[in-house]
Tab-separated table of C-alpha atoms and ligand atoms in Angstrom:
chain	number	residue	atom	x	y	z
A	1	UNK	CA	118.601	111.204	98.848
A	2	UNK	CA	115.614	110.773	101.086
A	3	UNK	CA	112.774	113.484	101.331
A	4	UNK	CA	111.809	114.015	105.104
A	5	UNK	CA	109.026	111.779	106.623
A	6	UNK	CA	105.525	113.221	105.017
A	7	UNK	CA	106.746	114.599	102.498
A	8	UNK	CA	105.289	111.718	100.523
A	9	UNK	CA	101.317	111.155	101.404
A	10	UNK	CA	100.956	107.556	101.122
A	11	UNK	CA	97.735	105.253	99.841
A	12	UNK	CA	95.612	103.837	102.457
A	13	UNK	CA	98.060	104.623	105.192
A	14	UNK	CA	97.929	106.812	108.681
A	15	UNK	CA	100.996	108.377	108.335
A	16	UNK	CA	101.001	109.011	111.768
A	17	UNK	CA	101.953	105.637	112.486
A	18	UNK	CA	104.636	105.675	110.231
A	19	UNK	CA	106.651	108.130	113.776
A	20	UNK	CA	107.202	104.171	115.152
A	21	UNK	CA	106.696	102.421	111.720
A	22	UNK	CA	109.383	103.913	109.250
A	23	UNK	CA	108.449	102.838	105.347
A	24	UNK	CA	110.668	100.118	103.697
A	25	UNK	CA	111.995	101.551	101.179
A	26	UNK	CA	112.328	99.466	98.121
A	27	UNK	CA	115.116	99.367	95.493
A	28	UNK	CA	114.709	96.579	93.531
A	29	UNK	CA	112.867	93.230	92.493
A	30	UNK	CA	113.448	89.995	91.205
A	31	UNK	CA	110.731	86.917	90.639
A	32	UNK	CA	108.807	86.579	94.475
A	33	UNK	CA	111.366	89.013	96.169
A	34	UNK	CA	111.736	92.615	96.774
A	35	UNK	CA	115.149	94.086	97.938
A	36	UNK	CA	115.486	97.192	100.153
A	37	UNK	CA	119.083	99.718	100.096
A	38	UNK	CA	120.187	97.416	102.831
A	39	UNK	CA	119.713	94.732	100.766
A	40	UNK	CA	117.508	92.624	102.988
A	41	UNK	CA	115.126	90.539	101.204
A	42	UNK	CA	110.906	90.633	101.738
A	43	UNK	CA	108.322	87.961	100.605
A	44	UNK	CA	105.894	89.523	97.678
A	45	UNK	CA	103.273	87.945	99.423
A	46	UNK	CA	100.409	90.755	98.832
A	47	UNK	CA	102.049	90.651	95.043
A	48	UNK	CA	101.857	94.700	94.886
A	49	UNK	CA	98.485	95.449	96.063
A	50	UNK	CA	97.163	91.670	93.937
A	51	UNK	CA	98.619	93.035	91.015
A	52	UNK	CA	102.317	90.681	89.699
A	53	UNK	CA	101.259	87.988	88.367
A	54	UNK	CA	104.687	86.378	87.345
A	55	UNK	CA	106.693	87.894	89.557
A	56	UNK	CA	108.931	90.931	89.525
A	57	UNK	CA	111.454	92.215	86.531
A	58	UNK	CA	109.938	89.556	84.102
A	59	UNK	CA	111.700	89.534	81.291
A	60	UNK	CA	109.172	88.851	78.629
A	61	UNK	CA	106.962	91.962	80.123
A	62	UNK	CA	110.298	94.515	79.915
A	63	UNK	CA	110.798	93.398	77.035
A	64	UNK	CA	107.760	93.955	75.651
A	65	UNK	CA	107.778	97.163	77.508
A	66	UNK	CA	110.549	98.253	76.165
A	67	UNK	CA	110.352	97.390	72.466
A	68	UNK	CA	107.068	99.293	72.386
A	69	UNK	CA	108.614	102.217	73.896
A	70	UNK	CA	111.064	102.524	70.594
A	71	UNK	CA	107.931	102.642	68.825
A	72	UNK	CA	105.162	104.738	70.127
A	73	UNK	CA	104.518	105.044	73.939
A	74	UNK	CA	101.602	106.445	74.259
A	75	UNK	CA	98.402	108.913	71.453
A	76	UNK	CA	94.984	109.930	72.172
A	77	UNK	CA	92.928	106.706	71.429
A	78	UNK	CA	90.153	109.045	71.121
A	79	UNK	CA	90.238	109.137	67.269
A	80	UNK	CA	93.264	107.504	67.105
A	81	UNK	CA	93.875	103.401	67.651
A	82	UNK	CA	97.105	100.940	67.441
A	83	UNK	CA	98.435	97.384	67.749
A	84	UNK	CA	98.936	97.139	70.848
A	85	UNK	CA	95.112	97.699	71.706
A	86	UNK	CA	94.150	96.324	69.166
A	87	UNK	CA	95.832	92.311	69.634
A	88	UNK	CA	94.872	92.907	72.810
A	89	UNK	CA	91.341	93.733	72.533
A	90	UNK	CA	91.247	90.338	70.136
A	91	UNK	CA	92.971	88.746	73.421
A	92	UNK	CA	90.670	89.520	75.811
A	93	UNK	CA	87.206	88.326	73.374
A	94	UNK	CA	89.160	85.157	72.906
A	95	UNK	CA	89.224	84.803	77.274
A	96	UNK	CA	85.970	86.711	78.108
A	97	UNK	CA	82.471	84.894	78.483
A	98	UNK	CA	80.452	84.029	74.990
A	99	UNK	CA	78.300	87.428	74.707
A	100	UNK	CA	80.793	89.934	75.552
A	101	UNK	CA	81.727	91.741	71.880
A	102	UNK	CA	83.377	94.994	72.744
A	103	UNK	CA	86.518	96.461	74.993
A	104	UNK	CA	86.207	99.463	76.711
A	105	UNK	CA	89.938	100.874	78.089
A	106	UNK	CA	90.463	102.775	80.721
A	107	UNK	CA	93.444	102.796	83.370
A	108	UNK	CA	92.836	101.616	86.416
A	109	UNK	CA	89.734	99.254	88.149
A	110	UNK	CA	88.423	102.546	90.015
A	111	UNK	CA	88.024	104.273	86.598
A	112	UNK	CA	86.855	100.476	85.035
A	113	UNK	CA	84.072	100.558	87.888
A	114	UNK	CA	83.070	104.023	86.909
A	115	UNK	CA	82.525	103.401	82.815
A	116	UNK	CA	80.575	100.597	83.913
A	117	UNK	CA	78.149	102.243	86.180
A	118	UNK	CA	77.813	105.184	83.646
A	119	UNK	CA	77.636	103.026	80.466
A	120	UNK	CA	75.022	101.043	82.580
A	121	UNK	CA	72.663	104.299	83.394
A	122	UNK	CA	73.266	105.399	79.568
A	123	UNK	CA	72.164	102.210	78.111
A	124	UNK	CA	68.905	102.581	79.724
A	125	UNK	CA	68.734	106.480	79.332
A	126	UNK	CA	69.646	105.815	75.480
A	127	UNK	CA	66.739	103.418	75.101
A	128	UNK	CA	63.970	106.095	76.725
A	129	UNK	CA	64.827	104.586	80.501
A	130	UNK	CA	66.201	106.962	82.015
A	131	UNK	CA	64.614	106.485	85.378
A	132	UNK	CA	66.673	103.218	85.411
A	133	UNK	CA	69.592	105.286	87.882
A	134	UNK	CA	70.101	103.030	90.550
A	135	UNK	CA	72.454	100.201	91.768
A	136	UNK	CA	71.759	97.666	94.295
A	137	UNK	CA	75.840	96.473	95.443
A	138	UNK	CA	76.294	93.721	97.868
A	139	UNK	CA	77.773	93.784	101.712
A	140	UNK	CA	81.510	93.901	101.696
A	141	UNK	CA	81.987	94.242	98.507
A	142	UNK	CA	84.104	96.511	97.137
A	143	UNK	CA	85.302	98.483	93.828
A	144	UNK	CA	87.356	101.134	94.380
A	145	UNK	CA	87.699	104.461	95.819
A	146	UNK	CA	86.918	106.828	93.626
A	147	UNK	CA	83.032	108.441	94.638
A	148	UNK	CA	81.321	106.492	92.332
A	149	UNK	CA	83.101	103.242	92.676
A	150	UNK	CA	82.723	104.209	96.546
A	151	UNK	CA	79.117	104.163	96.828
A	152	UNK	CA	78.396	100.805	95.885
A	153	UNK	CA	81.370	99.764	97.986
A	154	UNK	CA	80.431	97.396	101.177
A	155	UNK	CA	82.847	98.551	103.422
A	156	UNK	CA	82.373	101.411	105.890
A	157	UNK	CA	86.270	101.412	106.473
A	158	UNK	CA	86.401	103.647	103.114
A	159	UNK	CA	83.661	105.301	103.012
A	160	UNK	CA	82.159	106.444	105.758
A	161	UNK	CA	84.130	109.576	106.095
A	162	UNK	CA	82.413	110.089	102.248
A	163	UNK	CA	78.887	109.808	103.183
A	164	UNK	CA	77.670	113.427	102.475
A	165	UNK	CA	79.440	113.517	99.204
A	166	UNK	CA	78.577	110.372	97.605
A	167	UNK	CA	75.182	109.179	96.110
A	168	UNK	CA	72.776	106.771	97.406
A	169	UNK	CA	72.604	103.461	95.862
A	170	UNK	CA	71.186	100.163	96.842
A	171	UNK	CA	73.111	98.157	99.737
A	172	UNK	CA	71.865	93.933	99.835
A	173	UNK	CA	72.768	91.513	102.522
A	174	UNK	CA	75.266	89.324	100.977
A	175	UNK	CA	76.126	85.960	101.247
A	176	UNK	CA	77.968	85.460	104.426
A	177	UNK	CA	79.705	81.764	104.278
A	178	UNK	CA	82.135	82.264	107.167
A	179	UNK	CA	79.136	83.202	109.752
A	180	UNK	CA	76.008	82.514	107.550
A	181	UNK	CA	73.040	83.888	109.529
A	182	UNK	CA	70.489	80.126	107.842
A	183	UNK	CA	73.423	77.867	110.226
A	184	UNK	CA	74.215	75.911	106.808
A	185	UNK	CA	77.556	74.538	106.044
A	186	UNK	CA	79.061	74.990	102.625
A	187	UNK	CA	77.963	71.219	101.724
A	188	UNK	CA	73.811	71.801	102.706
A	189	UNK	CA	74.080	75.542	101.473
A	190	UNK	CA	70.607	76.432	99.419
A	191	UNK	CA	71.622	79.746	99.034
A	192	UNK	CA	69.044	81.274	101.183
A	193	UNK	CA	70.943	83.985	101.612
A	194	UNK	CA	69.491	84.845	97.680
A	195	UNK	CA	66.373	86.649	99.296
A	196	UNK	CA	67.615	89.621	100.131
A	197	UNK	CA	68.729	90.330	96.419
A	198	UNK	CA	65.428	88.621	95.261
A	199	UNK	CA	63.614	90.454	97.321
A	200	UNK	CA	65.582	93.998	96.654
A	201	UNK	CA	65.367	93.404	92.962
A	202	UNK	CA	61.606	92.839	93.023
A	203	UNK	CA	60.876	96.622	94.765
A	204	UNK	CA	63.415	98.063	92.872
A	205	UNK	CA	64.286	96.869	89.453
A	206	UNK	CA	62.102	99.449	87.809
A	207	UNK	CA	64.854	102.504	89.040
A	208	UNK	CA	67.874	100.377	89.021
A	209	UNK	CA	70.672	100.243	85.627
A	210	UNK	CA	72.726	97.682	87.562
A	211	UNK	CA	73.673	95.156	90.036
A	212	UNK	CA	77.463	95.153	90.666
A	213	UNK	CA	78.901	92.506	92.489
A	214	UNK	CA	82.697	90.309	92.658
A	215	UNK	CA	82.437	86.993	91.866
A	216	UNK	CA	83.308	84.172	93.641
A	217	UNK	CA	85.285	86.010	96.564
A	218	UNK	CA	84.716	89.866	98.293
A	219	UNK	CA	88.257	90.470	97.978
A	220	UNK	CA	89.366	94.059	100.396
A	221	UNK	CA	85.705	93.180	102.061
A	222	UNK	CA	87.614	90.299	103.845
A	223	UNK	CA	88.293	87.334	101.252
A	224	UNK	CA	85.593	85.944	101.644
A	225	UNK	CA	84.182	83.283	99.314
A	226	UNK	CA	80.487	82.546	98.332
A	227	UNK	CA	78.862	79.863	96.185
A	228	UNK	CA	78.725	79.474	92.474
A	229	UNK	CA	75.523	79.179	92.791
A	230	UNK	CA	74.438	82.597	93.814
A	231	UNK	CA	76.392	84.085	91.216
A	232	UNK	CA	74.168	81.432	88.583
A	233	UNK	CA	71.058	83.416	90.647
A	234	UNK	CA	72.173	86.383	90.115
A	235	UNK	CA	72.394	86.108	86.574
A	236	UNK	CA	69.065	84.925	86.296
A	237	UNK	CA	67.131	87.482	88.529
A	238	UNK	CA	69.268	89.881	86.851
A	239	UNK	CA	67.557	89.014	83.422
A	240	UNK	CA	64.037	88.484	84.289
A	241	UNK	CA	63.897	92.055	86.497
A	242	UNK	CA	65.814	93.588	83.674
A	243	UNK	CA	68.367	94.456	85.548
A	244	UNK	CA	72.187	94.640	83.684
A	245	UNK	CA	74.329	92.328	86.023
A	246	UNK	CA	78.680	93.997	86.263
A	247	UNK	CA	80.651	91.643	87.417
A	248	UNK	CA	84.078	93.130	89.035
A	249	UNK	CA	86.906	90.657	88.489
A	250	UNK	CA	89.649	93.342	88.884
A	251	UNK	CA	91.103	91.002	91.201
A	252	UNK	CA	89.585	87.772	90.132
A	253	UNK	CA	90.362	87.660	87.037
A	254	UNK	CA	93.916	86.207	85.243
A	255	UNK	CA	93.111	83.223	86.963
A	256	UNK	CA	93.430	84.173	90.864
A	257	UNK	CA	90.776	82.006	91.699
A	258	UNK	CA	91.797	78.835	88.950
A	259	UNK	CA	90.021	79.334	86.140
A	260	UNK	CA	90.933	83.051	83.853
A	261	UNK	CA	87.886	85.104	84.878
A	262	UNK	CA	85.707	83.349	87.980
A	263	UNK	CA	82.427	84.027	86.518
A	264	UNK	CA	83.451	80.375	84.755
A	265	UNK	CA	83.115	79.302	88.224
A	266	UNK	CA	79.254	79.634	87.705
A	267	UNK	CA	78.985	79.490	84.012
A	268	UNK	CA	77.519	82.743	83.723
A	269	UNK	CA	78.581	85.723	81.082
A	270	UNK	CA	77.584	89.127	82.830
A	271	UNK	CA	76.904	92.312	80.924
A	272	UNK	CA	79.638	94.075	81.534
A	273	UNK	CA	83.393	93.230	83.063
A	274	UNK	CA	85.235	95.182	85.007
A	275	UNK	CA	89.824	94.244	84.128
A	276	UNK	CA	92.316	95.225	85.732
A	277	UNK	CA	94.602	94.763	88.490
A	278	UNK	CA	96.907	91.743	86.666
A	279	UNK	CA	96.231	92.818	83.384
A	280	UNK	CA	99.682	93.730	82.932
A	281	UNK	CA	100.957	91.507	84.667
A	282	UNK	CA	101.411	94.138	87.866
A	283	UNK	CA	103.453	96.747	85.880
A	284	UNK	CA	101.826	99.224	84.126
A	285	UNK	CA	98.015	100.646	85.446
A	286	UNK	CA	95.508	100.108	82.771
A	287	UNK	CA	91.809	98.554	82.843
A	288	UNK	CA	89.197	97.573	80.095
A	289	UNK	CA	85.667	97.140	80.313
A	290	UNK	CA	84.230	94.304	78.469
A	291	UNK	CA	80.194	94.730	76.807
A	292	UNK	CA	77.911	93.483	74.943
A	293	UNK	CA	76.749	93.819	72.193
A	294	UNK	CA	73.231	95.309	73.265
A	295	UNK	CA	74.908	97.931	74.831
A	296	UNK	CA	77.296	98.788	72.286
A	297	UNK	CA	74.551	99.904	70.136
A	298	UNK	CA	72.829	102.008	72.765
A	299	UNK	CA	75.386	104.207	72.451
A	300	UNK	CA	75.633	103.839	68.544
A	301	UNK	CA	73.985	106.405	67.081
A	302	UNK	CA	73.867	109.835	64.391
A	303	UNK	CA	76.230	112.137	66.319
A	304	UNK	CA	73.632	115.092	66.662
A	305	UNK	CA	71.853	112.201	69.148
A	306	UNK	CA	73.882	112.722	71.398
A	307	UNK	CA	73.593	109.246	72.682
A	308	UNK	CA	78.217	108.554	72.832
A	309	UNK	CA	79.180	107.583	75.172
A	310	UNK	CA	81.435	110.514	76.493
A	311	UNK	CA	83.493	109.166	78.639
A	312	UNK	CA	87.728	109.450	78.356
A	313	UNK	CA	91.189	109.161	80.720
A	314	UNK	CA	94.535	110.453	79.611
A	315	UNK	CA	95.888	108.003	79.716
A	316	UNK	CA	93.471	105.377	78.508
A	317	UNK	CA	94.194	102.624	76.143
A	318	UNK	CA	98.217	103.753	76.976
A	319	UNK	CA	100.393	101.799	73.815
A	320	UNK	CA	102.717	100.670	76.728
A	321	UNK	CA	100.311	99.157	78.904
A	322	UNK	CA	98.876	97.193	76.146
A	323	UNK	CA	101.842	95.744	75.389
A	324	UNK	CA	102.609	94.554	78.946
A	325	UNK	CA	98.884	92.966	79.112
A	326	UNK	CA	99.494	91.078	75.143
A	327	UNK	CA	102.773	89.517	76.747
A	328	UNK	CA	100.625	88.856	79.597
A	329	UNK	CA	98.643	87.027	77.716
A	330	UNK	CA	100.902	85.252	75.676
A	331	UNK	CA	102.661	84.294	78.880
A	332	UNK	CA	99.329	82.711	80.214
A	333	UNK	CA	99.198	80.634	76.533
A	334	UNK	CA	102.439	80.052	75.701
A	335	UNK	CA	103.428	79.097	79.384
A	336	UNK	CA	99.760	77.376	79.971
A	337	UNK	CA	99.875	79.294	83.355
A	338	UNK	CA	96.388	78.129	84.099
A	339	UNK	CA	97.062	74.604	83.624
A	340	UNK	CA	100.844	74.378	85.409
A	341	UNK	CA	98.981	75.784	88.518
A	342	UNK	CA	96.259	72.679	88.706
A	343	UNK	CA	98.802	70.605	90.742
A	344	UNK	CA	100.646	73.952	92.854
A	345	UNK	CA	96.853	74.902	94.455
A	346	UNK	CA	95.758	70.766	95.095
A	347	UNK	CA	99.866	70.586	96.709
A	348	UNK	CA	99.129	74.015	98.122
A	349	UNK	CA	95.643	72.926	99.217
A	350	UNK	CA	96.430	69.625	101.034
A	351	UNK	CA	99.256	70.941	102.918
A	352	UNK	CA	97.020	73.805	104.488
A	353	UNK	CA	94.435	71.238	105.809
A	354	UNK	CA	96.929	69.373	107.091
A	355	UNK	CA	98.907	71.982	108.665
A	356	UNK	CA	95.132	73.354	110.086
A	357	UNK	CA	92.979	70.039	110.637
A	358	UNK	CA	90.697	71.141	113.439
A	359	UNK	CA	91.053	74.718	113.662
A	360	UNK	CA	88.027	75.726	112.659
A	361	UNK	CA	88.523	79.246	111.400
A	362	UNK	CA	91.380	78.341	108.987
B	1	LIG	C1	91.475	96.998	93.005
B	1	LIG	C2	90.270	96.927	93.280
B	1	LIG	C3	89.224	98.114	92.491
B	1	LIG	C4	89.563	99.255	92.391
B	1	LIG	O1	90.847	99.441	91.557
B	1	LIG	P1	92.178	100.235	91.043
B	1	LIG	O2	92.854	100.136	90.524
B	1	LIG	O3	92.524	100.503	92.413
B	1	LIG	O4	91.235	101.730	91.245
B	1	LIG	C5	88.182	97.444	92.025
B	1	LIG	N1	87.590	96.348	92.199
B	1	LIG	C6	88.656	95.395	92.847
B	1	LIG	C7	87.242	94.175	92.933
B	1	LIG	C8	89.101	96.031	93.369
B	1	LIG	O5	89.756	94.949	94.134
């Protein structure tokens, strides 16, 4: 059975385009392939919006979900907990940079970003500095499509239509290594571009709760890669100005840039880290915010002080999703995924260099 065209309003899409370019109806997936109902195969090169890590219908993940489904599919996450969430939290802290000690569960990337933004302001508010209510964000950054996350997106394409209903935050010109305004090559780079961030922090730190950025690669903004030195300087400057640093690892986490988390390239640890996308190997929606002890403590008081973090989603900490995420971490460990990737990306890099030698835009 199929519905009339337009019955389903698809995301991120001009529906009118589908009058001339019909939607592709997928019947099943296996490994890197998707198959439509006529049996045509497609390589899922976008990993279904960058979420899929180990291919479609991965036996281990599917089994973890179905085993969990027979025990417990979901339970309210306020006042209750369960094994898969606890095992996942322990596993995430093992891969987290030193200093991140608490795991807050949400259910998609944008909601993790919203939680991190609210936590940042809440941290200052609960510490007697409620005027810290602004966020600094980078040109070309992307952090999700809900209103709070969109307010810190540096890509007009997504936010322009909604300007009047969003809060205004502080936008900073970030690194642009493709068209370096300082005319540097990567080899000569002295992160001159960091001056804009330094200036914004000097001017606004007194009213800023946090800086938010995607570490190493601005993905939706055009896969703009920037040097680890920028991230190191950002960490140093946010500390010096007493501003929190939120690193959005939603796209780059789980080995996408080599190490488990992209901030490892710079050897830094954020105060709040957002994770989602690959966390369940692309099977079920789940996200987390990792937080430092200091931030957690700011919300930890007697109930009557009304300092608790009152933020939840119906499906926060969903048990099926947690089971898929626990299995994802096991696959990373037991199948030595990060190590196995090294010869693969080394080969890919070599082939790309050879094939596109002399092409300045590749
Ligand atoms: C995809 C993405 C988000 C938003 O996640 P959703 O699950 O789509 O809400 C946030 N930040 C980054 C860096 C992303 O790539």
